[in-house]
Amino acid sequence: MYCTRVVVVVVVVVVVVVVVVIIVVVVVVVVVEHSSNSSSRISSRSNSSSSSSSSRSGSRSSSSSSSSGSCSGGGGSSSSSSNNIVVVVVVALAVVVLVVVVVIVVVVVVVVVVVVVVVVVVVEVVVVVVRVVVVVVVVMVVVVVIVVVVAI
């Protein structure tokens, strides 16, 4: 009875942890996609503004502004990629920590179940031995009483 309760608790804990991990991964993926989309929009806006300003000015200023626009765009993409790498590392660490916690919980629960089963088996064996001893003692007492009564 205790074993079934413990198994049910373990299953519920594992399911909850798996659901939490899935939710965290989905949220992080959505955040990463949103941040990458917003950074690409910002870089495209800066590139378009620099290209429009370069078209208004002369050829010399247009070349310098277009080169600066490409630099700013490149910087935005590198920062967004570094942000994505940081987010991926954080998510990986979170998943590893959750998996380690789940493994520890499962191991502890299995150890507790084994200990409970061993204790229950030992108690049942002791109870059976005590019953046998009591029956043997009662039979011996009855035999002694019968022998004494017959001898008298």
Short mmCIF file of C-alpha atoms in Angstrom, two decimals, residues 56-145:
data_model
loop_
_atom_site.label_atom_id
_atom_site.label_comp_id
_atom_site.label_asym_id
_atom_site.label_seq_id
_atom_site.Cartn_x
_atom_site.Cartn_y
_atom_site.Cartn_z
CA ARG A 56 20.66 62.62 -50.19
CA SER A 57 24.34 63.52 -49.80
CA GLY A 58 27.23 63.25 -52.27
CA SER A 59 29.07 60.16 -53.43
CA ARG A 60 31.84 60.52 -50.84
CA SER A 61 29.42 60.84 -47.93
CA SER A 62 27.26 58.06 -49.37
CA SER A 63 30.16 55.61 -49.33
CA SER A 64 31.07 56.51 -45.74
CA SER A 65 27.48 56.34 -44.52
CA SER A 66 26.82 53.06 -46.27
CA SER A 67 29.93 51.57 -44.72
CA SER A 68 28.87 52.84 -41.30
CA GLY A 69 25.42 51.41 -41.89
CA SER A 70 26.86 48.01 -42.68
CA CYS A 71 29.00 48.21 -39.55
CA SER A 72 26.03 49.06 -37.38
CA GLY A 73 24.02 46.27 -38.95
CA GLY A 74 26.81 43.80 -38.36
CA GLY A 75 27.10 44.91 -34.74
CA GLY A 76 23.40 44.36 -34.20
CA SER A 77 23.52 40.87 -35.62
CA SER A 78 26.56 39.92 -33.56
CA SER A 79 24.96 41.23 -30.37
CA SER A 80 21.75 39.37 -31.12
CA SER A 81 23.69 36.18 -31.83
CA SER A 82 25.62 36.58 -28.57
CA ASN A 83 22.32 37.14 -26.76
CA ASN A 84 20.96 34.00 -28.39
CA ILE A 85 24.03 32.05 -27.29
CA VAL A 86 23.63 33.29 -23.71
CA VAL A 87 19.95 32.34 -23.69
CA VAL A 88 20.70 28.90 -25.11
CA VAL A 89 23.40 28.33 -22.47
CA VAL A 90 21.04 29.44 -19.69
CA VAL A 91 18.29 27.15 -20.98
CA ALA A 92 20.71 24.24 -21.26
CA LEU A 93 21.89 24.79 -17.69
CA ALA A 94 18.31 25.02 -16.45
CA VAL A 95 17.39 21.78 -18.21
CA VAL A 96 20.47 20.04 -16.80
CA VAL A 97 19.64 21.22 -13.28
CA LEU A 98 16.04 20.05 -13.63
CA VAL A 99 17.15 16.66 -14.93
CA VAL A 100 19.61 16.28 -12.05
CA VAL A 101 16.88 17.18 -9.56
CA VAL A 102 14.52 14.65 -11.13
CA VAL A 103 17.17 11.94 -11.02
CA ILE A 104 17.95 12.70 -7.37
CA VAL A 105 14.26 12.62 -6.45
CA VAL A 106 13.74 9.33 -8.28
CA VAL A 107 16.79 7.75 -6.61
CA VAL A 108 15.68 8.92 -3.16
CA VAL A 109 12.17 7.62 -3.72
CA VAL A 110 13.45 4.27 -4.97
CA VAL A 111 15.70 3.94 -1.92
CA VAL A 112 12.80 4.81 0.38
CA VAL A 113 10.57 2.26 -1.36
CA VAL A 114 13.22 -0.44 -1.04
CA VAL A 115 13.75 0.35 2.65
CA VAL A 116 10.01 0.32 3.31
CA VAL A 117 9.60 -3.00 1.50
CA VAL A 118 12.50 -4.54 3.43
CA VAL A 119 11.11 -3.28 6.74
CA VAL A 120 7.64 -4.61 5.91
CA VAL A 121 9.05 -8.01 4.94
CA VAL A 122 11.17 -8.19 8.10
CA VAL A 123 8.19 -7.24 10.26
CA GLU A 124 6.03 -9.88 8.60
CA VAL A 125 8.73 -12.53 9.12
CA VAL A 126 9.09 -11.54 12.78
CA VAL A 127 5.32 -11.72 13.25
CA VAL A 128 5.21 -15.19 11.69
CA VAL A 129 8.11 -16.39 13.86
CA VAL A 130 6.47 -15.00 17.00
CA ARG A 131 3.20 -16.75 16.13
CA VAL A 132 4.99 -20.06 15.58
CA VAL A 133 6.85 -19.70 18.88
CA VAL A 134 3.63 -18.87 20.71
CA VAL A 135 1.88 -21.90 19.20
CA VAL A 136 4.80 -24.18 20.11
CA VAL A 137 4.90 -22.86 23.69
CA VAL A 138 1.13 -23.29 24.09
CA VAL A 139 1.30 -26.85 22.74
CA MET A 140 4.18 -27.69 25.08
CA VAL A 141 2.31 -26.24 28.08
CA VAL A 142 -0.78 -28.24 27.17
CA VAL A 143 1.28 -31.42 26.81
CA VAL A 144 2.98 -30.83 30.17
CA VAL A 145 -0.37 -30.18 31.84
#
